[in-house]
PDB file of C-alpha atoms in Angstrom:
ATOM      1  CA  MET A   1      13.055  -0.535  -7.525  1.00  0.00           C
ATOM      2  CA  LEU A   2      14.873   3.161  -8.975  1.00  0.00           C
ATOM      3  CA  ALA A   3      18.884   2.394  -6.979  1.00  0.00           C
ATOM      4  CA  ALA A   4      18.260  -1.068  -7.430  1.00  0.00           C
ATOM      5  CA  PRO A   5      16.341  -2.700 -10.526  1.00  0.00           C
ATOM      6  CA  GLY A   6      18.288  -6.176 -10.315  1.00  0.00           C
ATOM      7  CA  SER A   7      17.760  -6.260  -6.312  1.00  0.00           C
ATOM      8  CA  ALA A   8      15.716  -8.627  -4.596  1.00  0.00           C
ATOM      9  CA  GLU A   9      13.029  -5.948  -3.093  1.00  0.00           C
ATOM     10  CA  ALA A  10      12.515  -4.954  -6.812  1.00  0.00           C
ATOM     11  CA  GLU A  11      10.878  -7.596  -7.878  1.00  0.00           C
ATOM     12  CA  ALA A  12       9.500  -8.541  -5.377  1.00  0.00           C
ATOM     13  CA  TYR A  13       7.235  -4.609  -6.013  1.00  0.00           C
ATOM     14  CA  ARG A  14       7.266  -7.211  -9.994  1.00  0.00           C
ATOM     15  CA  GLY A  15       5.407  -9.544  -8.221  1.00  0.00           C
ATOM     16  CA  LEU A  16       3.100  -7.343  -6.193  1.00  0.00           C
ATOM     17  CA  VAL A  17       1.843  -5.923  -9.214  1.00  0.00           C
ATOM     18  CA  SER A  18       1.232  -9.102 -11.075  1.00  0.00           C
ATOM     19  CA  ASN A  19      -0.348 -10.519  -8.007  1.00  0.00           C
ATOM     20  CA  LEU A  20      -2.957  -6.478  -8.166  1.00  0.00           C
ATOM     21  CA  GLU A  21      -3.390  -7.518 -11.992  1.00  0.00           C
ATOM     22  CA  PHE A  22      -4.488 -11.674 -11.861  1.00  0.00           C
ATOM     23  CA  ALA A  23      -6.182 -10.745  -8.707  1.00  0.00           C
ATOM     24  CA  ASP A  24      -9.539 -10.796 -10.216  1.00  0.00           C
ATOM     25  CA  LEU A  25     -10.130 -11.062 -14.412  1.00  0.00           C
ATOM     26  CA  ASP A  26     -12.821  -9.520 -14.562  1.00  0.00           C
ATOM     27  CA  LYS A  27     -12.284  -6.333 -13.345  1.00  0.00           C
ATOM     28  CA  PRO A  28      -8.809  -4.576 -13.799  1.00  0.00           C
ATOM     29  CA  MET A  29      -7.175  -3.601 -10.703  1.00  0.00           C
ATOM     30  CA  ARG A  30      -6.789   0.368 -12.162  1.00  0.00           C
ATOM     31  CA  VAL A  31      -6.838   2.396  -8.377  1.00  0.00           C
ATOM     32  CA  VAL A  32      -5.412   1.078  -5.511  1.00  0.00           C
ATOM     33  CA  VAL A  33      -4.579   3.040  -1.786  1.00  0.00           C
ATOM     34  CA  VAL A  34      -2.118   2.228   0.334  1.00  0.00           C
ATOM     35  CA  THR A  35      -2.966   2.184   3.752  1.00  0.00           C
ATOM     36  CA  SER A  36      -1.231   0.819   7.405  1.00  0.00           C
ATOM     37  CA  PRO A  37      -2.706   0.448  10.812  1.00  0.00           C
ATOM     38  CA  SER A  38      -0.187   2.702  12.482  1.00  0.00           C
ATOM     39  CA  VAL A  39       2.701   5.147  11.367  1.00  0.00           C
ATOM     40  CA  ASP A  40       6.488   4.080  10.646  1.00  0.00           C
ATOM     41  CA  ASP A  41       4.726   0.803   8.740  1.00  0.00           C
ATOM     42  CA  GLY A  42       6.560   2.044   5.604  1.00  0.00           C
ATOM     43  CA  LYS A  43       3.513   2.443   3.428  1.00  0.00           C
ATOM     44  CA  SER A  44       5.088   5.172   1.768  1.00  0.00           C
ATOM     45  CA  THR A  45       8.010   3.739   0.314  1.00  0.00           C
ATOM     46  CA  VAL A  46       5.419   0.677  -0.889  1.00  0.00           C
ATOM     47  CA  ALA A  47       3.674   3.174  -2.663  1.00  0.00           C
ATOM     48  CA  ILE A  48       6.254   4.480  -4.699  1.00  0.00           C
ATOM     49  CA  ASN A  49       7.510   1.060  -5.873  1.00  0.00           C
ATOM     50  CA  LEU A  50       4.703   0.256  -6.298  1.00  0.00           C
ATOM     51  CA  ALA A  51       4.729   2.473  -8.634  1.00  0.00           C
ATOM     52  CA  LEU A  52       6.972   2.943 -10.000  1.00  0.00           C
ATOM     53  CA  ALA A  53       7.408  -1.174 -11.174  1.00  0.00           C
ATOM     54  CA  MET A  54       3.883  -0.889 -12.543  1.00  0.00           C
ATOM     55  CA  ALA A  55       5.056   2.233 -14.896  1.00  0.00           C
ATOM     56  CA  GLU A  56       8.114  -0.571 -16.073  1.00  0.00           C
ATOM     57  CA  ARG A  57       4.951  -2.170 -18.494  1.00  0.00           C
ATOM     58  CA  GLU A  58       4.828   1.027 -20.260  1.00  0.00           C
ATOM     59  CA  GLN A  59       1.305   1.939 -18.348  1.00  0.00           C
ATOM     60  CA  ARG A  60       0.882   5.635 -17.291  1.00  0.00           C
ATOM     61  CA  VAL A  61       0.723   6.055 -14.086  1.00  0.00           C
ATOM     62  CA  LEU A  62      -0.345   8.578 -11.927  1.00  0.00           C
ATOM     63  CA  LEU A  63       1.329   8.448  -7.934  1.00  0.00           C
ATOM     64  CA  VAL A  64      -0.500  10.797  -5.435  1.00  0.00           C
ATOM     65  CA  ASP A  65      -0.149  11.711  -1.576  1.00  0.00           C
ATOM     66  CA  ALA A  66      -3.613  11.544  -0.095  1.00  0.00           C
ATOM     67  CA  ASP A  67      -1.441  11.450   3.145  1.00  0.00           C
ATOM     68  CA  LEU A  68      -2.461  15.508   4.266  1.00  0.00           C
ATOM     69  CA  ARG A  69      -1.582  15.195   7.769  1.00  0.00           C
ATOM     70  CA  ARG A  70       2.566  14.356   7.691  1.00  0.00           C
ATOM     71  CA  PRO A  71       2.785  14.304   3.456  1.00  0.00           C
ATOM     72  CA  SER A  72       5.744  12.901   2.467  1.00  0.00           C
ATOM     73  CA  ILE A  73       6.614  11.260  -1.528  1.00  0.00           C
ATOM     74  CA  ALA A  74       7.521  15.199  -2.177  1.00  0.00           C
ATOM     75  CA  SER A  75      10.075  14.733   0.313  1.00  0.00           C
ATOM     76  CA  TYR A  76      11.482  11.340  -0.898  1.00  0.00           C
ATOM     77  CA  CYS A  77      11.348  12.292  -4.600  1.00  0.00           C
ATOM     78  CA  GLN A  78      12.679  15.532  -3.741  1.00  0.00           C
ATOM     79  CA  ILE A  79       9.719  17.716  -6.548  1.00  0.00           C
ATOM     80  CA  GLU A  80       8.332  20.624  -4.864  1.00  0.00           C
ATOM     81  CA  GLY A  81       5.110  19.762  -2.806  1.00  0.00           C
ATOM     82  CA  SER A  82       4.092  22.971  -2.561  1.00  0.00           C
ATOM     83  CA  VAL A  83       1.158  22.131  -6.038  1.00  0.00           C
ATOM     84  CA  GLY A  84      -1.082  19.466  -5.537  1.00  0.00           C
ATOM     85  CA  LEU A  85      -3.833  17.712  -4.576  1.00  0.00           C
ATOM     86  CA  THR A  86      -5.276  20.097  -2.279  1.00  0.00           C
ATOM     87  CA  THR A  87      -4.744  22.743  -5.028  1.00  0.00           C
ATOM     88  CA  VAL A  88      -6.613  21.100  -7.640  1.00  0.00           C
ATOM     89  CA  LEU A  89      -9.042  20.091  -5.096  1.00  0.00           C
ATOM     90  CA  VAL A  90     -10.232  23.993  -4.215  1.00  0.00           C
ATOM     91  CA  GLY A  91      -9.014  24.355  -8.033  1.00  0.00           C
ATOM     92  CA  ARG A  92      -6.354  26.384  -7.891  1.00  0.00           C
ATOM     93  CA  SER A  93      -4.838  24.219  -9.861  1.00  0.00           C
ATOM     94  CA  THR A  94      -5.558  22.006 -12.616  1.00  0.00           C
ATOM     95  CA  LEU A  95      -4.617  17.781 -12.441  1.00  0.00           C
ATOM     96  CA  GLU A  96      -2.551  18.009 -15.940  1.00  0.00           C
ATOM     97  CA  ASP A  97      -0.726  21.105 -14.132  1.00  0.00           C
ATOM     98  CA  ALA A  98       0.060  19.758 -11.110  1.00  0.00           C
ATOM     99  CA  VAL A  99       1.693  16.853 -11.696  1.00  0.00           C
ATOM    100  CA  GLN A 100       5.163  15.962 -11.833  1.00  0.00           C
ATOM    101  CA  GLU A 101       6.996  13.427 -14.417  1.00  0.00           C
ATOM    102  CA  TRP A 102       9.421  11.726 -12.103  1.00  0.00           C
ATOM    103  CA  GLY A 103      11.436   8.447 -12.101  1.00  0.00           C
ATOM    104  CA  VAL A 104      11.057   6.238 -14.990  1.00  0.00           C
ATOM    105  CA  PRO A 105       8.585   7.274 -18.346  1.00  0.00           C
ATOM    106  CA  ASN A 106       5.134   6.841 -17.914  1.00  0.00           C
ATOM    107  CA  LEU A 107       5.155   7.717 -13.945  1.00  0.00           C
ATOM    108  CA  ASP A 108       3.401  11.094 -13.190  1.00  0.00           C
ATOM    109  CA  VAL A 109       2.974  12.247  -9.185  1.00  0.00           C
ATOM    110  CA  LEU A 110       0.751  14.748  -7.784  1.00  0.00           C
ATOM    111  CA  ALA A 111       2.443  15.711  -4.579  1.00  0.00           C
ATOM    112  CA  ALA A 112       0.053  16.856  -1.327  1.00  0.00           C
ATOM    113  CA  GLY A 113      -0.515  20.246  -1.558  1.00  0.00           C
ATOM    114  CA  THR A 114      -0.246  22.599   1.275  1.00  0.00           C
ATOM    115  CA  MET A 115      -1.648  21.698   4.127  1.00  0.00           C
ATOM    116  CA  PRO A 116      -5.213  22.168   4.738  1.00  0.00           C
ATOM    117  CA  PRO A 117      -7.133  22.264   8.229  1.00  0.00           C
ATOM    118  CA  ASN A 118      -9.870  20.303   7.234  1.00  0.00           C
ATOM    119  CA  PRO A 119      -8.222  16.791   5.557  1.00  0.00           C
ATOM    120  CA  SER A 120     -10.824  14.334   5.874  1.00  0.00           C
ATOM    121  CA  GLN A 121     -14.080  16.329   4.926  1.00  0.00           C
ATOM    122  CA  LEU A 122     -11.745  17.131   1.496  1.00  0.00           C
ATOM    123  CA  LEU A 123     -11.184  14.001   1.035  1.00  0.00           C
ATOM    124  CA  SER A 124     -15.001  12.898   1.770  1.00  0.00           C
ATOM    125  CA  SER A 125     -15.818  16.177  -0.616  1.00  0.00           C
ATOM    126  CA  ALA A 126     -18.023  15.747  -4.132  1.00  0.00           C
ATOM    127  CA  ALA A 127     -15.116  17.373  -5.263  1.00  0.00           C
ATOM    128  CA  PHE A 128     -12.620  14.995  -4.946  1.00  0.00           C
ATOM    129  CA  ALA A 129     -14.642  11.702  -6.116  1.00  0.00           C
ATOM    130  CA  ASP A 130     -14.649  14.109  -9.330  1.00  0.00           C
ATOM    131  CA  LEU A 131     -10.508  14.012  -9.643  1.00  0.00           C
ATOM    132  CA  VAL A 132     -10.005   9.988  -8.767  1.00  0.00           C
ATOM    133  CA  ALA A 133     -12.882   9.887 -11.637  1.00  0.00           C
ATOM    134  CA  THR A 134     -10.882  12.171 -14.040  1.00  0.00           C
ATOM    135  CA  MET A 135      -7.655  10.333 -12.764  1.00  0.00           C
ATOM    136  CA  ARG A 136      -8.842   7.444 -13.691  1.00  0.00           C
ATOM    137  CA  GLU A 137      -9.450   8.961 -17.747  1.00  0.00           C
ATOM    138  CA  HIS A 138      -6.171   9.726 -18.122  1.00  0.00           C
ATOM    139  CA  TYR A 139      -3.929   6.898 -15.919  1.00  0.00           C
ATOM    140  CA  ASP A 140      -4.055   3.350 -16.514  1.00  0.00           C
ATOM    141  CA  PHE A 141      -3.102   2.770 -12.394  1.00  0.00           C
ATOM    142  CA  VAL A 142      -3.669   5.381 -10.057  1.00  0.00           C
ATOM    143  CA  VAL A 143      -1.026   4.490  -6.364  1.00  0.00           C
ATOM    144  CA  PHE A 144      -2.766   6.582  -2.335  1.00  0.00           C
ATOM    145  CA  ASP A 145      -0.429   7.145  -0.702  1.00  0.00           C
ATOM    146  CA  SER A 146      -2.500   6.992   2.927  1.00  0.00           C
ATOM    147  CA  VAL A 147      -3.268   8.078   6.048  1.00  0.00           C
ATOM    148  CA  PRO A 148      -2.754   5.228   8.879  1.00  0.00           C
ATOM    149  CA  LEU A 149      -5.492   3.345   9.463  1.00  0.00           C
ATOM    150  CA  LEU A 150      -5.627   3.481  13.058  1.00  0.00           C
ATOM    151  CA  ALA A 151      -4.350   7.287  13.372  1.00  0.00           C
ATOM    152  CA  VAL A 152      -7.748   9.554  11.606  1.00  0.00           C
ATOM    153  CA  THR A 153     -10.469   8.328   9.352  1.00  0.00           C
ATOM    154  CA  ASP A 154      -9.477   9.928   6.501  1.00  0.00           C
ATOM    155  CA  THR A 155      -8.636   6.965   4.302  1.00  0.00           C
ATOM    156  CA  LEU A 156     -12.017   5.817   4.893  1.00  0.00           C
ATOM    157  CA  PRO A 157     -13.569   7.561   1.956  1.00  0.00           C
ATOM    158  CA  LEU A 158     -10.996   7.795  -0.360  1.00  0.00           C
ATOM    159  CA  ALA A 159     -10.847   3.153  -0.277  1.00  0.00           C
ATOM    160  CA  ARG A 160     -14.035   3.027  -0.532  1.00  0.00           C
ATOM    161  CA  LEU A 161     -13.782   5.032  -4.542  1.00  0.00           C
ATOM    162  CA  THR A 162     -11.244   2.563  -5.321  1.00  0.00           C
ATOM    163  CA  ASP A 163     -10.697  -0.811  -6.659  1.00  0.00           C
ATOM    164  CA  GLY A 164      -8.385  -2.229  -3.632  1.00  0.00           C
ATOM    165  CA  THR A 165      -6.766  -1.542  -0.680  1.00  0.00           C
ATOM    166  CA  LEU A 166      -3.328  -2.663   0.215  1.00  0.00           C
ATOM    167  CA  VAL A 167      -2.755  -2.594   3.717  1.00  0.00           C
ATOM    168  CA  THR A 168       1.204  -2.358   4.476  1.00  0.00           C
ATOM    169  CA  VAL A 169       2.296  -4.358   7.632  1.00  0.00           C
ATOM    170  CA  ARG A 170       5.409  -4.011   9.376  1.00  0.00           C
ATOM    171  CA  HIS A 171       7.470  -7.228  10.604  1.00  0.00           C
ATOM    172  CA  ASN A 172       7.145  -7.548  14.348  1.00  0.00           C
ATOM    173  CA  GLY A 173       5.793  -4.068  14.450  1.00  0.00           C
ATOM    174  CA  THR A 174       1.861  -4.574  13.672  1.00  0.00           C
ATOM    175  CA  THR A 175       0.740  -6.129  15.869  1.00  0.00           C
ATOM    176  CA  ARG A 176      -2.120  -8.748  15.545  1.00  0.00           C
ATOM    177  CA  HIS A 177      -4.472  -7.007  17.665  1.00  0.00           C
ATOM    178  CA  ASP A 178      -3.751  -3.569  14.774  1.00  0.00           C
ATOM    179  CA  LEU A 179      -4.116  -5.640  11.803  1.00  0.00           C
ATOM    180  CA  ARG A 180      -7.435  -6.657  13.180  1.00  0.00           C
ATOM    181  CA  LEU A 181      -8.542  -3.407  14.351  1.00  0.00           C
ATOM    182  CA  ALA A 182      -7.448  -1.987  10.711  1.00  0.00           C
ATOM    183  CA  ILE A 183      -9.528  -5.083   8.407  1.00  0.00           C
ATOM    184  CA  GLU A 184     -12.461  -4.048  10.517  1.00  0.00           C
ATOM    185  CA  SER A 185     -12.701  -0.596   9.342  1.00  0.00           C
ATOM    186  CA  LEU A 186     -11.731  -1.139   6.129  1.00  0.00           C
ATOM    187  CA  GLN A 187     -15.181  -3.832   6.722  1.00  0.00           C
ATOM    188  CA  GLY A 188     -17.002  -0.957   8.440  1.00  0.00           C
ATOM    189  CA  VAL A 189     -17.410   0.983   5.406  1.00  0.00           C
ATOM    190  CA  ASN A 190     -17.684  -2.076   2.606  1.00  0.00           C
ATOM    191  CA  ALA A 191     -14.568  -1.075   1.375  1.00  0.00           C
ATOM    192  CA  PRO A 192     -12.635  -2.863  -0.983  1.00  0.00           C
ATOM    193  CA  ILE A 193      -9.343  -4.638   0.696  1.00  0.00           C
ATOM    194  CA  GLN A 194      -6.867  -6.272  -1.420  1.00  0.00           C
ATOM    195  CA  GLY A 195      -4.579  -7.439   0.307  1.00  0.00           C
ATOM    196  CA  ALA A 196      -1.734  -7.024   2.940  1.00  0.00           C
ATOM    197  CA  VAL A 197       2.135  -6.221   2.020  1.00  0.00           C
ATOM    198  CA  LEU A 198       4.408  -7.562   4.430  1.00  0.00           C
ATOM    199  CA  ASN A 199       7.489  -4.575   4.479  1.00  0.00           C
ATOM    200  CA  PHE A 200      10.989  -4.436   6.749  1.00  0.00           C
ATOM    201  CA  MET A 201      11.411  -8.420   6.434  1.00  0.00           C
ATOM    202  CA  PRO A 202      14.944  -9.605   7.787  1.00  0.00           C
ATOM    203  CA  PRO A 203      16.836 -11.162   4.640  1.00  0.00           C
ATOM    204  CA  ALA A 204      17.107 -14.530   6.856  1.00  0.00           C
ATOM    205  CA  ALA A 205      13.292 -14.842   6.090  1.00  0.00           C
ATOM    206  CA  ARG A 206      13.097 -13.947   2.947  1.00  0.00           C
ATOM    207  CA  ASN A 207      13.044 -16.268   0.207  1.00  0.00           C
ATOM    208  CA  PRO A 208      16.429 -18.333  -0.243  1.00  0.00           C
ATOM    209  CA  TYR A 209      15.693 -17.917  -4.167  1.00  0.00           C
ATOM    210  CA  HIS A 210      16.145 -14.192  -4.520  1.00  0.00           C
ATOM    211  CA  GLY A 211      19.973 -15.231  -3.380  1.00  0.00           C
ATOM    212  CA  TYR A 212      21.017 -15.769  -7.851  1.00  0.00           C
ATOM    213  CA  VAL A 213      19.184 -11.842  -7.768  1.00  0.00           C
ATOM    214  CA  ALA A 214      21.883 -10.504  -9.348  1.00  0.00           C
ATOM    215  CA  SER A 215      21.808  -6.369  -7.835  1.00  0.00           C
ATOM    216  CA  ALA A 216      24.726  -4.223 -10.004  1.00  0.00           C
ATOM    217  CA  ALA A 217      24.228  -1.436  -6.597  1.00  0.00           C
ATOM    218  CA  PRO A 218      22.441  -1.195  -3.129  1.00  0.00           C
ATOM    219  CA  ALA A 219      20.102   0.061  -2.741  1.00  0.00           C
ATOM    220  CA  ARG A 220      18.147   3.746  -1.983  1.00  0.00           C
ATOM    221  CA  ARG A 221      16.472   3.456   1.653  1.00  0.00           C
ATOM    222  CA  ALA A 222      15.255   6.269   3.301  1.00  0.00           C
ATOM    223  CA  PRO A 223      16.815   6.672   7.025  1.00  0.00           C
ATOM    224  CA  ALA A 224      14.992   3.943   8.512  1.00  0.00           C
ATOM    225  CA  PRO A 225      12.438   4.576  11.296  1.00  0.00           C
ATOM    226  CA  SER A 226      12.971   3.824  15.127  1.00  0.00           C
ATOM    227  CA  ARG A 227      12.151   0.160  15.049  1.00  0.00           C
ATOM    228  CA  ARG A 228       9.721  -1.687  17.549  1.00  0.00           C
ATOM    229  CA  VAL A 229      11.275  -4.523  18.738  1.00  0.00           C
ATOM    230  CA  ALA A 230       8.768  -7.420  20.074  1.00  0.00           C
ATOM    231  CA  PRO A 231       9.528  -8.424  23.730  1.00  0.00           C
ATOM    232  CA  PRO A 232      12.728 -10.851  24.716  1.00  0.00           C
ATOM    233  CA  ILE A 233      10.563 -14.913  26.116  1.00  0.00           C
ATOM    234  CA  VAL A 234      12.279 -15.076  29.372  1.00  0.00           C
ATOM    235  CA  PRO A 235      11.759 -18.913  29.982  1.00  0.00           C
ATOM    236  CA  GLY A 236       9.223 -19.804  32.345  1.00  0.00           C
ATOM    237  CA  ALA A 237       7.329 -16.609  31.803  1.00  0.00           C
ATOM    238  CA  ALA A 238       3.283 -17.702  30.079  1.00  0.00           C
ATOM    239  CA  GLU A 239       3.139 -16.284  26.728  1.00  0.00           C
ATOM    240  CA  PRO A 240       1.630 -13.076  24.794  1.00  0.00           C
ATOM    241  CA  ALA A 241      -1.461 -12.795  24.453  1.00  0.00           C
ATOM    242  CA  PRO A 242      -3.037 -13.482  20.364  1.00  0.00           C
ATOM    243  CA  ASP A 243      -3.321  -9.534  20.591  1.00  0.00           C
ATOM    244  CA  GLU A 244      -0.413  -8.395  22.140  1.00  0.00           C
ATOM    245  CA  ALA A 245       1.502 -10.968  19.634  1.00  0.00           C
ATOM    246  CA  PHE A 246       3.009  -8.933  16.431  1.00  0.00           C
ATOM    247  CA  VAL A 247       2.847  -9.782  13.075  1.00  0.00           C
ATOM    248  CA  GLY A 248       6.405 -12.198  11.198  1.00  0.00           C
ATOM    249  CA  GLU A 249       6.615 -14.280  14.960  1.00  0.00           C
ATOM    250  CA  PRO A 250       5.825 -17.952  15.023  1.00  0.00           C
ATOM    251  CA  GLU A 251       2.860 -18.400  16.159  1.00  0.00           C
ATOM    252  CA  SER A 252       1.710 -20.235  19.642  1.00  0.00           C
ATOM    253  CA  PRO A 253      -1.622 -22.570  19.249  1.00  0.00           C
ATOM    254  CA  ARG A 254      -3.891 -19.915  21.582  1.00  0.00           C
ATOM    255  CA  ASP A 255      -3.020 -17.131  18.517  1.00  0.00           C
ATOM    256  CA  ARG A 256      -3.205 -19.144  15.111  1.00  0.00           C
ATOM    257  CA  ALA A 257      -7.380 -19.308  14.550  1.00  0.00           C
ATOM    258  CA  SER A 258      -6.600 -15.188  15.066  1.00  0.00           C
ATOM    259  CA  SER A 259      -4.171 -15.165  12.280  1.00  0.00           C
ATOM    260  CA  GLY A 260      -5.862 -17.362  10.253  1.00  0.00           C
ATOM    261  CA  ALA A 261      -9.225 -14.962  10.059  1.00  0.00           C
ATOM    262  CA  ILE A 262      -6.778 -12.659   8.462  1.00  0.00           C
ATOM    263  CA  THR A 263      -5.395 -14.675   6.194  1.00  0.00           C
ATOM    264  CA  SER A 264      -8.208 -16.227   5.211  1.00  0.00           C
ATOM    265  CA  LEU A 265      -9.895 -12.856   4.973  1.00  0.00           C
ATOM    266  CA  PHE A 266      -6.421 -11.835   2.176  1.00  0.00           C
ATOM    267  CA  ASP A 267      -7.007 -14.574   0.188  1.00  0.00           C
ATOM    268  CA  ARG A 268     -10.482 -14.871  -0.843  1.00  0.00           C
ATOM    269  CA  LYS A 269     -11.085 -13.221  -4.069  1.00  0.00           C
ATOM    270  CA  ARG A 270      -7.699 -14.589  -5.324  1.00  0.00           C
ATOM    271  CA  ASN A 271      -8.856 -17.866  -5.022  1.00  0.00           C
ATOM    272  CA  GLU A 272     -13.087 -16.800  -5.985  1.00  0.00           C
ATOM    273  CA  ALA A 273     -10.790 -15.325  -8.966  1.00  0.00           C
ATOM    274  CA  ARG A 274      -8.798 -18.592  -9.498  1.00  0.00           C
ATOM    275  CA  GLN A 275     -12.072 -20.945  -9.198  1.00  0.00           C
ATOM    276  CA  ASN A 276     -13.725 -18.565 -11.888  1.00  0.00           C
ATOM    277  CA  ALA A 277     -10.818 -19.039 -14.222  1.00  0.00           C
ATOM    278  CA  VAL A 278     -10.757 -22.505 -14.131  1.00  0.00           C
ATOM    279  CA  ALA A 279     -14.398 -22.839 -14.593  1.00  0.00           C
ATOM    280  CA  SER A 280     -14.509 -20.604 -17.566  1.00  0.00           C
ATOM    281  CA  GLY A 281     -11.572 -23.046 -18.969  1.00  0.00           C
ATOM    282  CA  ARG A 282      -9.114 -19.649 -18.893  1.00  0.00           C
ATOM    283  CA  GLU A 283      -6.384 -22.145 -15.704  1.00  0.00           C
TER     284      GLU A 283
END
């Protein structure tokens, strides 16, 4: 978003902002958490660029690093990381003093702060719930970057306090089995699930229309983590089981039902909102 505001990637994040705005016409989306099934899916990059895209709309935006085990927002944004979420929660700082302006006007960043010995306990505390309520009062839109769902349970209490969860999925890196487990963990605590963001898409798989978007400079990227590669197809070999298939691979007849269930889950709220809008004459 910062290095190449006219790129196809930047337009994709602007499209994500539009999708969130129209996800529920009766309840504006103001607080979201970005997570992923596993590590190295690019969730922090998605959270940062989502916050930048929302700040372009002249709304006051707060980006919060709630990954208290492997915080990365301060490093990516090149800001001070020792004061942040944890120092506010333990009463050593106020929210107003701990946030830092970054990137564009209207965007504040709250780093993770000092890494605590009990991240899950902090994020489940009444103090954290009160802090989220305070963030709602002071900002138009809040983006939380949180830990992967299959690693630890820190994200679950946080997700319940938000208006929606975005699950970052890595193309040819996240298996359908892992995605299903991540969704089920959120459903188990009745956390709102807003949708998925498919990350690391190869250029050939993108919409050809994006070729018409001019880019003044190449996009600035963080160092790419090790890429998980789908196993080669061996002639005569049996098809991989549905749960072993990667998100982004061509579907076989055996796993269409599995992915269809996932897709219908992500589309359900949007379809319901659209039907409500048609019924009330707004569309």
